[in-house]
Coordinates of N, CA, C and O in Angstrom, one line a residue:
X1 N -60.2 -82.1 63.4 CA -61.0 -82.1 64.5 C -60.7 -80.9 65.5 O -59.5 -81.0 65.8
X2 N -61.2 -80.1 65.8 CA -61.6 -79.3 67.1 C -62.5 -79.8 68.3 O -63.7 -80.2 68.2
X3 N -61.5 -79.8 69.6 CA -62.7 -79.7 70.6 C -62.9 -78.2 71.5 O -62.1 -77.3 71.8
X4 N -63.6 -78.4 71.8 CA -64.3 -77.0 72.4 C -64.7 -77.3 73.7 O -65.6 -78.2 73.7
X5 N -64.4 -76.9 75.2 CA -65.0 -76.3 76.7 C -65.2 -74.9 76.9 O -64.6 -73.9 76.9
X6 N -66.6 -75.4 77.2 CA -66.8 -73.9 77.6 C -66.8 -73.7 79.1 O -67.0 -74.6 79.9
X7 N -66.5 -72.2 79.4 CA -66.6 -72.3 81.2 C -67.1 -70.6 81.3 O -67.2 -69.7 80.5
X8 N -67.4 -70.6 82.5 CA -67.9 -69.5 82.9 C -69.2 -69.5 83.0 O -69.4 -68.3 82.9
X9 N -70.1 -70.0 83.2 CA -71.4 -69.9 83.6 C -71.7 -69.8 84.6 O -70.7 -69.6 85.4
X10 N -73.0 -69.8 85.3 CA -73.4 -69.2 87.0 C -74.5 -68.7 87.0 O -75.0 -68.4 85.9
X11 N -75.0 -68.4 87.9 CA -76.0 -67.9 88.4 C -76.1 -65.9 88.7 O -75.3 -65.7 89.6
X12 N -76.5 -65.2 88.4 CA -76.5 -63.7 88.2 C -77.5 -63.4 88.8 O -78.4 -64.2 88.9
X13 N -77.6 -62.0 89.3 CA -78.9 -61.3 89.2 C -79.0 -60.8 87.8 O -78.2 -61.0 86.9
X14 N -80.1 -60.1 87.7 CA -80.8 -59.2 86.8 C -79.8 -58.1 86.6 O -79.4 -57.3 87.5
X15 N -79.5 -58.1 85.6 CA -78.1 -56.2 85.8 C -77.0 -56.4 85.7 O -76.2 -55.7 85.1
X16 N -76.6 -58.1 86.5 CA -75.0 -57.9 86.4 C -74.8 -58.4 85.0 O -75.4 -58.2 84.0
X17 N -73.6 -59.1 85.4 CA -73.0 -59.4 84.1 C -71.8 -60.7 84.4 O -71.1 -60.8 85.4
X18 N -72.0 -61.6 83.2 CA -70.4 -62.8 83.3 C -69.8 -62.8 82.1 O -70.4 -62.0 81.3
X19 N -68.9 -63.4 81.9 CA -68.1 -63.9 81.3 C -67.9 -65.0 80.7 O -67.4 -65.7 81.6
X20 N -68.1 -65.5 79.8 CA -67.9 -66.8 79.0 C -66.6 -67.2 78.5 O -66.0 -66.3 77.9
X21 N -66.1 -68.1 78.6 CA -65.3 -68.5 77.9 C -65.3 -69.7 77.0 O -66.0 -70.7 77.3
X22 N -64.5 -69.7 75.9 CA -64.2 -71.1 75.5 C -62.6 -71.4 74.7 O -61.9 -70.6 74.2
X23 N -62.3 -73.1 75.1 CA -60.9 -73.1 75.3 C -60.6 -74.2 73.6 O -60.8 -75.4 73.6
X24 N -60.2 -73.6 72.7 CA -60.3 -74.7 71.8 C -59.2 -75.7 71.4 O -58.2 -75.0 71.1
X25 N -59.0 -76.7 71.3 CA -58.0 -77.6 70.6 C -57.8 -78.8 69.4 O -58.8 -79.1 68.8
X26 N -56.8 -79.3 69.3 CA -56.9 -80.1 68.6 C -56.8 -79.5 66.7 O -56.7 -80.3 65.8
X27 N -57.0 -78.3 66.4 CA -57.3 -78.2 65.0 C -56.7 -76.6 64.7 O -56.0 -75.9 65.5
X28 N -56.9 -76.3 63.9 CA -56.0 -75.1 63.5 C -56.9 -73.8 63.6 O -57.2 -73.1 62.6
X29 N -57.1 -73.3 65.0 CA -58.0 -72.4 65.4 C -58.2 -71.2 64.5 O -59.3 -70.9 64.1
X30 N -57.1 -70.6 64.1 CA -57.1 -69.4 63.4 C -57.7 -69.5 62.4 O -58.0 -68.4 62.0
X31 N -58.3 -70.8 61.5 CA -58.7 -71.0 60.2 C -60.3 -70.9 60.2 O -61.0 -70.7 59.2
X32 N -60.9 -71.1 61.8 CA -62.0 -71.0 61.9 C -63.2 -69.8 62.0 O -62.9 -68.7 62.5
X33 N -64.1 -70.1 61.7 CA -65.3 -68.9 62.7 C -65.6 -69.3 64.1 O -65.5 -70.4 64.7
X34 N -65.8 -68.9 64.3 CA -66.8 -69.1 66.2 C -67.8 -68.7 66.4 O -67.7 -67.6 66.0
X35 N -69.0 -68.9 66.9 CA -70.0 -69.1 67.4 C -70.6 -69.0 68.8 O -70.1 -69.8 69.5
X36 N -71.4 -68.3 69.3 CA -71.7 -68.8 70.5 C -73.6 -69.1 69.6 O -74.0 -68.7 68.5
X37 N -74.2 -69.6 70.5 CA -75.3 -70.2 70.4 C -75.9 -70.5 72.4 O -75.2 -71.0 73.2
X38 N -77.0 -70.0 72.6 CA -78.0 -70.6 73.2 C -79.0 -71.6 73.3 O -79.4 -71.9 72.2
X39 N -79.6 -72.3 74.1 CA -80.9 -73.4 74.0 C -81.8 -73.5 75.4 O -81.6 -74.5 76.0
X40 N -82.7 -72.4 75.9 CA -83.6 -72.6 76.7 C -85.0 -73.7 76.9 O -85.9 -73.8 76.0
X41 N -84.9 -74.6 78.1 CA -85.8 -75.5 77.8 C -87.3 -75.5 76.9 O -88.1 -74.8 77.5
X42 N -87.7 -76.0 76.0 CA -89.0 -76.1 75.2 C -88.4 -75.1 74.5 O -89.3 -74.3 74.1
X43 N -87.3 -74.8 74.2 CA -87.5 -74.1 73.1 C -86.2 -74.1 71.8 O -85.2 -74.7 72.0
X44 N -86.3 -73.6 70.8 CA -85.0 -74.2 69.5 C -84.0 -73.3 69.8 O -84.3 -72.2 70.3
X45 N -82.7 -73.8 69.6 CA -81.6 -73.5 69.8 C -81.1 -71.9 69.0 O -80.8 -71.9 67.8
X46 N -80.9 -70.8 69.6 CA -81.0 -69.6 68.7 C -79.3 -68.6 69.0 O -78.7 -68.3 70.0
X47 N -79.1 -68.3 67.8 CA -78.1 -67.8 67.7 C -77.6 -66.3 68.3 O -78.1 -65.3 67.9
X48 N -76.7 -66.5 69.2 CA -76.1 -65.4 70.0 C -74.7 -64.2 69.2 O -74.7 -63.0 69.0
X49 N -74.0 -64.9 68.9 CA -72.7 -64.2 68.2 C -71.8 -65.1 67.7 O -71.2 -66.1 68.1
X50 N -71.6 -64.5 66.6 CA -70.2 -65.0 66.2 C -69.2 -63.9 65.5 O -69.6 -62.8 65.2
X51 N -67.7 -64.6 65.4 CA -66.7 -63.4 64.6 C -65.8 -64.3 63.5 O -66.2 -65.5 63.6
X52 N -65.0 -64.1 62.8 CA -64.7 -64.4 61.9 C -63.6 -65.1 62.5 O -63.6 -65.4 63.7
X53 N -62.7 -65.4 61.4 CA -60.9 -65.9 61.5 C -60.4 -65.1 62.5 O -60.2 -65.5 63.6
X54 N -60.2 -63.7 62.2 CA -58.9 -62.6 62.3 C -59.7 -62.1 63.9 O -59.1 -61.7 64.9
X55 N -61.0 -62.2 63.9 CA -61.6 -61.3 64.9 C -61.6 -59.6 64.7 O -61.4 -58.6 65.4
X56 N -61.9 -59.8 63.3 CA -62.1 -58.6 62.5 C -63.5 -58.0 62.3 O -63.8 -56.8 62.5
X57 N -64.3 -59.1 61.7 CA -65.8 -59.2 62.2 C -66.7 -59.8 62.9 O -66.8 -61.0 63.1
X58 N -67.6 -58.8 63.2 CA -69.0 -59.8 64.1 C -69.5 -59.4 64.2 O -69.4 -58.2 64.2
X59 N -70.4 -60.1 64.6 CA -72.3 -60.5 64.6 C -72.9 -60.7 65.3 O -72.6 -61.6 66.1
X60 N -74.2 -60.1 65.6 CA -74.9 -60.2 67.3 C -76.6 -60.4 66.5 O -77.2 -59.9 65.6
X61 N -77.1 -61.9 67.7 CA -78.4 -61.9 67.8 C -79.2 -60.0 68.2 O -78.8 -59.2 69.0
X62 N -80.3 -59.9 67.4 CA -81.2 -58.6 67.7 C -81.3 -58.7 69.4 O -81.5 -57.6 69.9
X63 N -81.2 -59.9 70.3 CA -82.0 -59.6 71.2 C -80.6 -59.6 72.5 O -80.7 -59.6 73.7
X64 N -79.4 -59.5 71.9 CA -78.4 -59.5 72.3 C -77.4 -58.1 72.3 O -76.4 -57.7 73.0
X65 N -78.0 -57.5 71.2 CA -76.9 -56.5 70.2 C -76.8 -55.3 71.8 O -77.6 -55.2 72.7
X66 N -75.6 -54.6 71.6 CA -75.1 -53.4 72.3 C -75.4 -53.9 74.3 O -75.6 -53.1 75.2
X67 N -75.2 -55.3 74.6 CA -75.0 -55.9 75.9 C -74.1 -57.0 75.8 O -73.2 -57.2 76.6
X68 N -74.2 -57.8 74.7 CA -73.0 -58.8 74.5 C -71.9 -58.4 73.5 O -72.2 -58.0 72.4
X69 N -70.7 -58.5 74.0 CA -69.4 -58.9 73.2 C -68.6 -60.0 73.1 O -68.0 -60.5 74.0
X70 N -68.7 -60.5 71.5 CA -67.4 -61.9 71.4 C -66.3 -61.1 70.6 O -66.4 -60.3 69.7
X71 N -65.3 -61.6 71.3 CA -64.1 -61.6 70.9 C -63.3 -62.7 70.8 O -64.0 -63.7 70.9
X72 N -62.1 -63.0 70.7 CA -61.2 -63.7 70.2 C -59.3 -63.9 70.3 O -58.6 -63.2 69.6
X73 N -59.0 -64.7 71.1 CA -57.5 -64.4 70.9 C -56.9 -65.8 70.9 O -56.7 -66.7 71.7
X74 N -56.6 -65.6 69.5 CA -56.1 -66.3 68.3 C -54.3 -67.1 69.2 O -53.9 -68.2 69.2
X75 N -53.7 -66.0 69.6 CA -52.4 -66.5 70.7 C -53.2 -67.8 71.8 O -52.6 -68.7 72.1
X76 N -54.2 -67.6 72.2 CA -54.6 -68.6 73.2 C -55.9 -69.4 73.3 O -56.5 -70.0 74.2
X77 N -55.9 -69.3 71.6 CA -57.0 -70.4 71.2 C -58.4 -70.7 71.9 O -59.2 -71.7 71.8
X78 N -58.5 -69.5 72.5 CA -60.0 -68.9 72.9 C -60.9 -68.2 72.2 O -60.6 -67.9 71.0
X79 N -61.9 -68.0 72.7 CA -63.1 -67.5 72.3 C -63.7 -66.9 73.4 O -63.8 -67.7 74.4
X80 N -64.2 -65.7 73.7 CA -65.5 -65.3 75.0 C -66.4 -64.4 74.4 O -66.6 -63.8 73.3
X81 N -67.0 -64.6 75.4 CA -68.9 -64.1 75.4 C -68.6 -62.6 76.8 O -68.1 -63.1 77.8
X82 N -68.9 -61.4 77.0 CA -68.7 -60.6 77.7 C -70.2 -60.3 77.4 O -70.6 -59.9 76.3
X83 N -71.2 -60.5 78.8 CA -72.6 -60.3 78.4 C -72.9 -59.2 79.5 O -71.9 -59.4 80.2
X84 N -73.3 -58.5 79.8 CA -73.7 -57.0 80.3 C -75.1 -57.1 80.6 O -75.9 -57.7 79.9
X85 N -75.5 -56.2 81.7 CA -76.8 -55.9 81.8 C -77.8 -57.4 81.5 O -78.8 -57.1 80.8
X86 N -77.8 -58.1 81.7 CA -78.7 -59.5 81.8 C -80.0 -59.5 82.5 O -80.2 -59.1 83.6
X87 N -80.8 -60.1 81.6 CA -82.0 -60.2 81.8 C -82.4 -61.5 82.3 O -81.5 -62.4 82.2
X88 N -83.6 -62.1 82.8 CA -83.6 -63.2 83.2 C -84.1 -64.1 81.7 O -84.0 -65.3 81.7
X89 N -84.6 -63.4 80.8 CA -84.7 -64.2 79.6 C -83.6 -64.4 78.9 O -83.7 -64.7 77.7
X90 N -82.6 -64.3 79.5 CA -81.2 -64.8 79.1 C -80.9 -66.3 79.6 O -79.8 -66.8 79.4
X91 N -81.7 -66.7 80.1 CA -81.5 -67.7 81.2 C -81.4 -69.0 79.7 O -82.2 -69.3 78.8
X92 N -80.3 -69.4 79.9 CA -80.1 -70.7 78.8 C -79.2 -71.6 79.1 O -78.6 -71.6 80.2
X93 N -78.9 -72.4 78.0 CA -77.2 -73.2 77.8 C -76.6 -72.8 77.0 O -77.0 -73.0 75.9
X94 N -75.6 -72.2 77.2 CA -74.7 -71.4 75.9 C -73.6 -72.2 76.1 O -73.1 -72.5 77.1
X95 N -73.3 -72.5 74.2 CA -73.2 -73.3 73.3 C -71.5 -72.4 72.5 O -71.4 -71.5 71.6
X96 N -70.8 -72.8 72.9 CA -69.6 -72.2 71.2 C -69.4 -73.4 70.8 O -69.3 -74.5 71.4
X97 N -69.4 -73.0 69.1 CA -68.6 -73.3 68.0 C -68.0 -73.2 67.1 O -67.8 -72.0 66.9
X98 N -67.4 -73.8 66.4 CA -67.0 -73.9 65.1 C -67.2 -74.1 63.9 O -67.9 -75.0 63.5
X99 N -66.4 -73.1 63.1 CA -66.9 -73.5 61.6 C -65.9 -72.9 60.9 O -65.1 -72.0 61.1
X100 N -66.3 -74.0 59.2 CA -64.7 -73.9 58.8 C -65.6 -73.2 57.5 O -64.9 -72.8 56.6
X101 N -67.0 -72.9 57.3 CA -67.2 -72.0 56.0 C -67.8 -70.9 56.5 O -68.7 -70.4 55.9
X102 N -67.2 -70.0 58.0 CA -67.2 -68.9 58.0 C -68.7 -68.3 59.1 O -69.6 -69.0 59.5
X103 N -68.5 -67.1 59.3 CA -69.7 -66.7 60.1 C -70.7 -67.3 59.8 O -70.9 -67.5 58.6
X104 N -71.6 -67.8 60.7 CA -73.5 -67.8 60.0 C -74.3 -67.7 61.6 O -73.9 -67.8 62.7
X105 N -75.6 -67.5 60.8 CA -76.5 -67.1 61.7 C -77.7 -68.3 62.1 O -78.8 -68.1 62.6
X106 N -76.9 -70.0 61.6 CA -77.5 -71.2 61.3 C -76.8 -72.0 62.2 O -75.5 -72.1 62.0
X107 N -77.4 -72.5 63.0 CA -76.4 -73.7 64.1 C -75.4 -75.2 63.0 O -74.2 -75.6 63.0
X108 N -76.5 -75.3 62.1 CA -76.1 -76.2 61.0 C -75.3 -76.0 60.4 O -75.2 -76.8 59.5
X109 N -74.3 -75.1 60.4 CA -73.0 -75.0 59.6 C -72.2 -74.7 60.3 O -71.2 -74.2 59.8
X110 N -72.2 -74.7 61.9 CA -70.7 -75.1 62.4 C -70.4 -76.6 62.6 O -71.1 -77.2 63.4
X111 N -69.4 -77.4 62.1 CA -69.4 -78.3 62.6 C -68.9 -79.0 63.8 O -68.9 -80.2 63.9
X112 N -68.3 -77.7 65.1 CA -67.7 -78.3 66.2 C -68.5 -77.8 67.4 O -68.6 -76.6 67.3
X113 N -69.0 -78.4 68.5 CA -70.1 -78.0 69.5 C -69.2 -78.5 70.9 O -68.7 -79.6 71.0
X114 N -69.3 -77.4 71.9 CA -68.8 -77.7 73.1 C -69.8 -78.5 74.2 O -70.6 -79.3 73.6
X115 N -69.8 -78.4 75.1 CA -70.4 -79.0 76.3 C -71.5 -78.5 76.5 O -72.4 -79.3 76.9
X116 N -71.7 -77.1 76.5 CA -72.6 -76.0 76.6 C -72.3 -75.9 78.3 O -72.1 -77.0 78.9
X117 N -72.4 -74.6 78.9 CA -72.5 -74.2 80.1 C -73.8 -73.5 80.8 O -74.0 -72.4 80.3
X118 N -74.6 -73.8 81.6 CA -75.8 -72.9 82.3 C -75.2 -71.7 82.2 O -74.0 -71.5 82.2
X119 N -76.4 -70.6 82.0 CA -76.1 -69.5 82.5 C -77.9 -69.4 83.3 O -78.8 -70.1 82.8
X120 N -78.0 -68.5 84.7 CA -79.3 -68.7 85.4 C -79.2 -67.4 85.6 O -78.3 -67.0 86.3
X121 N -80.4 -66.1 84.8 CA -80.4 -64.6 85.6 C -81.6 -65.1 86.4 O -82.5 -65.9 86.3
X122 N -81.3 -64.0 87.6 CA -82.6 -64.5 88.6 C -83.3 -62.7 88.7 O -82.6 -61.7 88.3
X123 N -84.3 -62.6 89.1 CA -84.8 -61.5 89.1 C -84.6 -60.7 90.2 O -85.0 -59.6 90.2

């Protein structure tokens, strides 16, 4: 078992930028992938980023790529989301998880889900 908090959410203008975090326990972090994930009201749950075990590789949603960075440090059993330049259609609940068969770009194959935290861009 892994559990997952996430923190860092808030309210932004248009341009700036936050920070995500997530704090994980209970299970053998290093063995896992990570995930971040989004879910805006009326609409399906869509995939943000993820990186591997080592934080060697990763993966960015198209509508995310070259403003968001996840990284990883394995010493402190974290995970963050470093989002840049934000738009107000960013505006969601972001979601990290876990998974023990590796990156994907499918919510259904992580099996560990945090709390999710607001993020609100305003214009």
């Amino acid at each position: 078992q892994v559990q997952l908090v996430e923190s860092g959410g808030g309210l932004v203008q248009a341009g700036g930028s936050l920070r995500l975090s997530c704090a994980a326990s209970g299970g053998t972090f290093r063995s896992v992938a990570m995930g971040w994930f989004r879910q805006a009201p009326g609409k399906e749950r869509e995939f943000v980023a993820a990186i591997n075990w080592s934080g060697g590789s990763t993966y960015y949603g198209d509508s995310v790529k070259g403003r968001f960075t996840i990284s990883r440090d394995n010493a402190k059993n974290t995970v963050s989301l470093q989002m840049n330049s934000l738009k107000p259609e960013d505006t969601a609940v972001y979601y990290c998880a876990a998974s023990w068969s590796g990156p994907s770009y499918v919510s259904r194959e992580y099996q560990y889900w945090g709390q999710g935290t607001q993020v609100t861009v305003s214009s």
